[in-house]
Coordinates of C-alpha atoms and ligand atoms in Angstrom, one line a residue:
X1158 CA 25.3 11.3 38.7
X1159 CA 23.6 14.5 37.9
X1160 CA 23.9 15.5 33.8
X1161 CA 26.5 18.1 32.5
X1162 CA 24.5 20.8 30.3
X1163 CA 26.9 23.3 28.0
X1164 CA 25.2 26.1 26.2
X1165 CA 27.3 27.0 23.3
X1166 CA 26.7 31.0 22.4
X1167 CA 24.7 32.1 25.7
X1168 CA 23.1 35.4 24.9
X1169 CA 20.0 36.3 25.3
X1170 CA 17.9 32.9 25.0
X1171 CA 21.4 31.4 26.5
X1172 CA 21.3 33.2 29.9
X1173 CA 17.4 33.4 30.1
X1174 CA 17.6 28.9 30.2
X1175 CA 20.8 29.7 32.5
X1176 CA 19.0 31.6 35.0
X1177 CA 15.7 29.4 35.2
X1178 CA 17.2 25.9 35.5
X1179 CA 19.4 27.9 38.5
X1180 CA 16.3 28.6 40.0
X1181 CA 15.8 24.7 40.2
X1182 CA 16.9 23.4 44.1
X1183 CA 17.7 20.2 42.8
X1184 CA 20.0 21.9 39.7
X1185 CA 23.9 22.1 40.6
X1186 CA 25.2 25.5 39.3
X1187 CA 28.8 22.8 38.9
X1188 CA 26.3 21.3 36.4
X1189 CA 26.3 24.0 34.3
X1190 CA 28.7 25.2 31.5
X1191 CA 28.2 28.7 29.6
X1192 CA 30.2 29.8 26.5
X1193 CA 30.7 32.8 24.1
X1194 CA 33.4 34.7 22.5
X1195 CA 33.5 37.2 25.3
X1196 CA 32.6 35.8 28.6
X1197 CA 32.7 38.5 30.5
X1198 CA 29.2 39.2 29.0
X1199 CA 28.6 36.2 31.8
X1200 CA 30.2 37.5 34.7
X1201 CA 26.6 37.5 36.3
X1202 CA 27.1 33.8 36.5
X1203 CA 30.6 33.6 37.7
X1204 CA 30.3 34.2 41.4
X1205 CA 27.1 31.9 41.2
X1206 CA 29.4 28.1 40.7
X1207 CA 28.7 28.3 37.1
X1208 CA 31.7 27.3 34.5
X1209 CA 32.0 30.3 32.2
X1210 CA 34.2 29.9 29.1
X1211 CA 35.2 31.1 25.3
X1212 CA 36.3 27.4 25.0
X1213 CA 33.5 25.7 23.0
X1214 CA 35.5 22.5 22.6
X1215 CA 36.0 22.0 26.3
X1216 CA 32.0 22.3 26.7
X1217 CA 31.7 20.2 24.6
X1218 CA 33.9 17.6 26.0
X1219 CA 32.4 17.7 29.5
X1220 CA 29.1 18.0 28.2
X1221 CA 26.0 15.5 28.3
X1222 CA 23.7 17.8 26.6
X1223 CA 24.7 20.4 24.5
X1224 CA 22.8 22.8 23.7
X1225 CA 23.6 25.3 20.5
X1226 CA 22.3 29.0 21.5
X1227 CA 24.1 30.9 18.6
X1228 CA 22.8 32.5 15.8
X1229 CA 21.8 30.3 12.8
X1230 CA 24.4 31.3 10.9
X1231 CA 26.7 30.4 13.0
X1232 CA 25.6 26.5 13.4
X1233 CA 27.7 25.3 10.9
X1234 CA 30.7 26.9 12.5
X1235 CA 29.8 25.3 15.8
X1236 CA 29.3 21.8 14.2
X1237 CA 32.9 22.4 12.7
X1238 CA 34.2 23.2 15.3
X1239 CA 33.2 20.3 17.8
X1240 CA 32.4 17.6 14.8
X1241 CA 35.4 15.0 16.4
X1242 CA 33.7 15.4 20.1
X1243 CA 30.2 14.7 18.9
X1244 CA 31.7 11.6 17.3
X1245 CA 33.8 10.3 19.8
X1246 CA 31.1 10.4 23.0
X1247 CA 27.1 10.2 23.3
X1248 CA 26.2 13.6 23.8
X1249 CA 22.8 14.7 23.4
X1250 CA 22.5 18.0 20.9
X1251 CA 20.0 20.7 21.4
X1252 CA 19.6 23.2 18.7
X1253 CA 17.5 26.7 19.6
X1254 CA 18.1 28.1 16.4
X1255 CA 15.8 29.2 14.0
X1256 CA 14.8 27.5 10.8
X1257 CA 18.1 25.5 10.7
X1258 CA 15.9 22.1 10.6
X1259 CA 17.1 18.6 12.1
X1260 CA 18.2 17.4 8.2
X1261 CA 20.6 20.5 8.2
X1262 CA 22.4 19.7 11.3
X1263 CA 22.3 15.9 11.2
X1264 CA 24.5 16.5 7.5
X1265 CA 27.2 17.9 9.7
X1266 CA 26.9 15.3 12.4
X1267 CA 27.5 11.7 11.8
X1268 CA 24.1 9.7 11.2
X1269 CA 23.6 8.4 14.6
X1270 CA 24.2 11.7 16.3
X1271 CA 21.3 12.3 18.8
X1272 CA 19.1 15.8 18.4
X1273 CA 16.8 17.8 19.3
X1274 CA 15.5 21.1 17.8
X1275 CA 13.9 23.1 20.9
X1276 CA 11.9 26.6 20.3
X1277 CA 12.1 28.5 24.1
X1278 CA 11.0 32.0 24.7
X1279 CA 12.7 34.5 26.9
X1280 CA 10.3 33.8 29.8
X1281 CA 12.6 30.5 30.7
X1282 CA 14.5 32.9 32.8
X1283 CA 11.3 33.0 35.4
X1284 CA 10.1 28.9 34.6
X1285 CA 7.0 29.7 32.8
X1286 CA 8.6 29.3 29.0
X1287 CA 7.0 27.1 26.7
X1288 CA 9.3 25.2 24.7
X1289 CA 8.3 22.9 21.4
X1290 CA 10.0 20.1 20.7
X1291 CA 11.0 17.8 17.9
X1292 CA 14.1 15.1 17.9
X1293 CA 15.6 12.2 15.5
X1294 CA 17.6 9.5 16.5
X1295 CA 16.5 9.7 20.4
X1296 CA 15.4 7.2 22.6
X1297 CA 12.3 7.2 24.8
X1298 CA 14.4 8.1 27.7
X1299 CA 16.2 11.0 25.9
X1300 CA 13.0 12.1 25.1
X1301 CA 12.1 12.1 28.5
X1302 CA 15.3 13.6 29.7
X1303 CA 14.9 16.4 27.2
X1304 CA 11.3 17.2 28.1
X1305 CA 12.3 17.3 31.8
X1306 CA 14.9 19.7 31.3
X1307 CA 12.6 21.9 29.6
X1308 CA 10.3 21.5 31.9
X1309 CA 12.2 22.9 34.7
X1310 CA 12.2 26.0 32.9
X1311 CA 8.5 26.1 32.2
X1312 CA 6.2 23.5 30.2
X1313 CA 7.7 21.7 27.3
X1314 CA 5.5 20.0 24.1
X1315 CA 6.5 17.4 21.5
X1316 CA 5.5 18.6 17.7
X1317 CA 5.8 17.6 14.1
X1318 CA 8.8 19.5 13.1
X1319 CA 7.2 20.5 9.9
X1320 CA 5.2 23.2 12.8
X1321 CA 8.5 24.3 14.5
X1322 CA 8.7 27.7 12.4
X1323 CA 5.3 28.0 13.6
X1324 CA 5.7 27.6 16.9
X1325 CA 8.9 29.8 16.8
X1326 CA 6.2 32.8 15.9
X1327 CA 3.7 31.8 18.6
X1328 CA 5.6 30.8 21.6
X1329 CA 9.3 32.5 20.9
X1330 CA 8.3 36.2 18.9
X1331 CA 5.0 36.0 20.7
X1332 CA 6.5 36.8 23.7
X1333 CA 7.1 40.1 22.6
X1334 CA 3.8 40.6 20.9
X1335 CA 2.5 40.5 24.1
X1336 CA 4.7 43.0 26.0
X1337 CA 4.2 45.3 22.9
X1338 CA 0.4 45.0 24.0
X1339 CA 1.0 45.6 27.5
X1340 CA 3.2 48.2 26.6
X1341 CA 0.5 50.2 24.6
X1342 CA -2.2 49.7 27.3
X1343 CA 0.3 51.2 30.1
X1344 CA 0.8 54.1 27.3
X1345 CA -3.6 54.5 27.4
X1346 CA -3.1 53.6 31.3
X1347 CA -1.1 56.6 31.5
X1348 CA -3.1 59.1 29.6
X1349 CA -6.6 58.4 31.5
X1350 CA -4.1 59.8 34.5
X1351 CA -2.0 56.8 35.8
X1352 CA 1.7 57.4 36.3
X1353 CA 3.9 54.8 34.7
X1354 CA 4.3 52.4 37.7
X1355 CA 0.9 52.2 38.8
X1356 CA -0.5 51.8 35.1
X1357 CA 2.3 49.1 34.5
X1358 CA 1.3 46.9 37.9
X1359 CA -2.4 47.0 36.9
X1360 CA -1.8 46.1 33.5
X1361 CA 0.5 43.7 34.4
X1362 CA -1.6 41.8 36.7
X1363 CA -4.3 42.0 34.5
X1364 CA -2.5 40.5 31.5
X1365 CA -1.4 37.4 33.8
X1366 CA -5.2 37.2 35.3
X1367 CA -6.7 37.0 32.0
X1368 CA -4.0 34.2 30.6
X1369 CA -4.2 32.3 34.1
X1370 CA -8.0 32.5 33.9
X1371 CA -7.7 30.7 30.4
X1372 CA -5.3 28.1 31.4
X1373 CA -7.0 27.2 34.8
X1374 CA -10.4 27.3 33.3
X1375 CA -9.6 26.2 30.0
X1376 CA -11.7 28.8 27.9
X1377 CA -11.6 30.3 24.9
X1378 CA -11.1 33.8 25.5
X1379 CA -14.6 35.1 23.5
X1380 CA -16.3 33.4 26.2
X1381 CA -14.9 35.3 29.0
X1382 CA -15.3 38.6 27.3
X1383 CA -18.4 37.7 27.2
X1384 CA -18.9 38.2 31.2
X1385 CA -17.1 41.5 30.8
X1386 CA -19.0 42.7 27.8
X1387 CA -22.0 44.6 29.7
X1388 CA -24.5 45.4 26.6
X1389 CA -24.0 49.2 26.1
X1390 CA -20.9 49.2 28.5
X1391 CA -17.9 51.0 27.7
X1392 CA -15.5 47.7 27.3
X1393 CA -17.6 46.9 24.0
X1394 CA -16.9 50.4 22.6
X1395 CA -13.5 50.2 23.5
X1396 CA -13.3 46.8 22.1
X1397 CA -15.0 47.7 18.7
X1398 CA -13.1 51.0 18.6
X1399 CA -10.1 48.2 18.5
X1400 CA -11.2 46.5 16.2
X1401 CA -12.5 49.5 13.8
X1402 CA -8.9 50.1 13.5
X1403 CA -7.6 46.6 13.1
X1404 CA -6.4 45.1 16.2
X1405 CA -7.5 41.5 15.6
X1406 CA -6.1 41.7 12.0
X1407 CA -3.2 43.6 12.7
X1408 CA -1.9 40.7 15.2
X1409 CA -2.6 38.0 12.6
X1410 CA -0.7 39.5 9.7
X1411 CA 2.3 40.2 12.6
X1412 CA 1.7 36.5 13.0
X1413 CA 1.8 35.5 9.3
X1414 CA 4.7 38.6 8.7
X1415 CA 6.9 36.6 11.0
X1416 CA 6.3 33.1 10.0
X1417 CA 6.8 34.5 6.0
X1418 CA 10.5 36.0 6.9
X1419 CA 11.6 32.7 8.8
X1420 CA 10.3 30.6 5.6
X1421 CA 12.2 33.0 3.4
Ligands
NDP140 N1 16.0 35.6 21.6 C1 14.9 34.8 21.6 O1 13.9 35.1 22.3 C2 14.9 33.5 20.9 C3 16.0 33.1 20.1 N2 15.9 31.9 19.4 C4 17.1 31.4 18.7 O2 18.1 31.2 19.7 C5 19.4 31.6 19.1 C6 20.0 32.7 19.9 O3 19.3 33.8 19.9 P1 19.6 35.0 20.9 O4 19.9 34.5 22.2 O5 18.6 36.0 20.7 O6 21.0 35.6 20.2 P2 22.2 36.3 20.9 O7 22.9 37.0 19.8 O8 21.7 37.1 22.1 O9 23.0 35.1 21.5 C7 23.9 34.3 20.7 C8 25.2 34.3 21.4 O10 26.2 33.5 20.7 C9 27.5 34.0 21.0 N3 28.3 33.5 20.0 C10 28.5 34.0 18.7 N4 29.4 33.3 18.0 C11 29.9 32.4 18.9 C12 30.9 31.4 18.9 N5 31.6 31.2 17.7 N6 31.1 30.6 19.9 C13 30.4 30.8 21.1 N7 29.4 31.7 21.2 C14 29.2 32.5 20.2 C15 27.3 35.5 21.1 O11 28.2 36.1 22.1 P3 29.6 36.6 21.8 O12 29.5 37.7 20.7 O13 30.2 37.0 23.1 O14 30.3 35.4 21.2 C16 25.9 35.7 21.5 O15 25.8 36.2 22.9 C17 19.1 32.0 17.7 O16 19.5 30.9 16.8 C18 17.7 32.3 17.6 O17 17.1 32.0 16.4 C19 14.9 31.0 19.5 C20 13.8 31.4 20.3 C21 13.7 32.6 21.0
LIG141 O1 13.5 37.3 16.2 C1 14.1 36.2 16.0 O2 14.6 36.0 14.9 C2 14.3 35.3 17.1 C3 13.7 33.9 16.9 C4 12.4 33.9 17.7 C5 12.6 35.0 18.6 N1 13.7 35.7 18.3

């Protein structure tokens, strides 16, 4: 019998894991429960076979994996809320949340509650997230189960959990360094004469060139700039130019901004 997976508190994360394990032929939209307070923020889902509720205690109770999309702040509630389910059935609990670590959630669970902390970014809605991992309590099979859900949405990867705030600034917030960098090259794209849509698809494609050429060919990228570099070319004085004015460091105090306010 195929599993029953709830998301409690589908917003943004929520519907993006919705939409890509939808995308799966072999996933039954019947398998699927979505909650928040005001479900008609779901009504995309509706028509799709999906169950779409306010009712996080009936998730809950048809659920086999739960998985907690809210706000860190409101875990606790949650927990509160469904604390006699999670005791009464196996259920395997997924928390997305950020900084709320395994300890904190397995003091409002009972000590043999199953979970796992996953870390997702936004690109699950397309299958091409990466999502960390790290778990107490589970069995090898749970693990497996938990790595092939994720991986239906994209590549999943077991760490330390003492690295999950770090991989929450890589893989989750790095998603949007990314499109903020794509986003200023369209903006350059634009002012050496492209319109928006054409500077947008080059730069686009050119983003997902240069990280498929990486993960096909396994490089480090200093080796392929090192084709494009032609000695007293324009890419190296654009690239020093970058550089003059910070680029590399700017990303890695971003990096090390991030990570500081989640440690906080
Ligand atoms: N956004 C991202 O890219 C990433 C987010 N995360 C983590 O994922 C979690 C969710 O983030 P994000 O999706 O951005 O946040 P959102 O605010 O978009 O989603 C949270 C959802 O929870 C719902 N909600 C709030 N209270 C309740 C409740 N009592 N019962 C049921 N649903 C509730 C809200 O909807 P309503 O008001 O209708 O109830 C809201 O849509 C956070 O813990 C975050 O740290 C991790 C990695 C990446
Ligand atoms: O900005 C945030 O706090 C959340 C966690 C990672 C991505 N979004």
């Amino acid at each position: 019998m195929k599993k029953s997976i709830a998301i409690i508190g589908s917003g943004n994360l929520g519907k993006s894991i919705a939409q890509g394990l939808l995308k799966n032929e072999d996933f039954e939209p019947s398998q699927l429960i979505l909650t928040r307070r005001n479900p008609a923020n779901l009504s995309e889902f509706t028509s799709r076979g999906v169950t779409i509720s306010s009712d996080n205690r009936l998730a809950a109770e048809k659920a086999d994996i739960l998985i907690l999309g809210v706000k860190p702040f409101t875990i606790p509630v949650i927990l509160d809320e469904i604390k006699d389910i999670l005791e009464s059935k196996k259920i395997i609990l997924i928390s997305l949340a950020t900084g709320v670590s395994l300890n904190e959630i397995a003091q409002q669970t009972n000590s043999s509650q199953v979970i796992f902390r996953a870390m997702p970014n936004i690109a699950a809605d397309i299958q091409e997230s990466i999502t960390c991992l790290c778990s107490r309590n589970e069995t090898v099979d749970q693990k497996t189960e938990v790595e092939n859900l994720f991986n239906h949405i994209g590549q999943s990867i077991s760490i330390d959990e003492s690295l999950m705030e770090a991989a929450t600034v890589l893989g989750a917030c790095g998603i949007a360094y990314v499109l903020r960098f794509i986003r200023a090259m369209i903006q350059g794209g634009i002012q050496i004469g492209f319109d928006s849509d054409t500077a947008s698809k080059i730069v686009n494609q050119t983003v997902k060139g240069a990280a498929e050429l990486m993960i096909k060919n396994e490089m480090h990228p200093e080796e392929a700039i090192d084709k494009v570099t032609t000695p007293k070319g324009c890419t190296i004085v654009g690239l020093n130019e970058m550089e003059h004015h910070g680029f590399s460091s700017s990303m890695v105090r971003g990096v090390l901004a991030s990570y500081e306010k989640i440690e906080k």
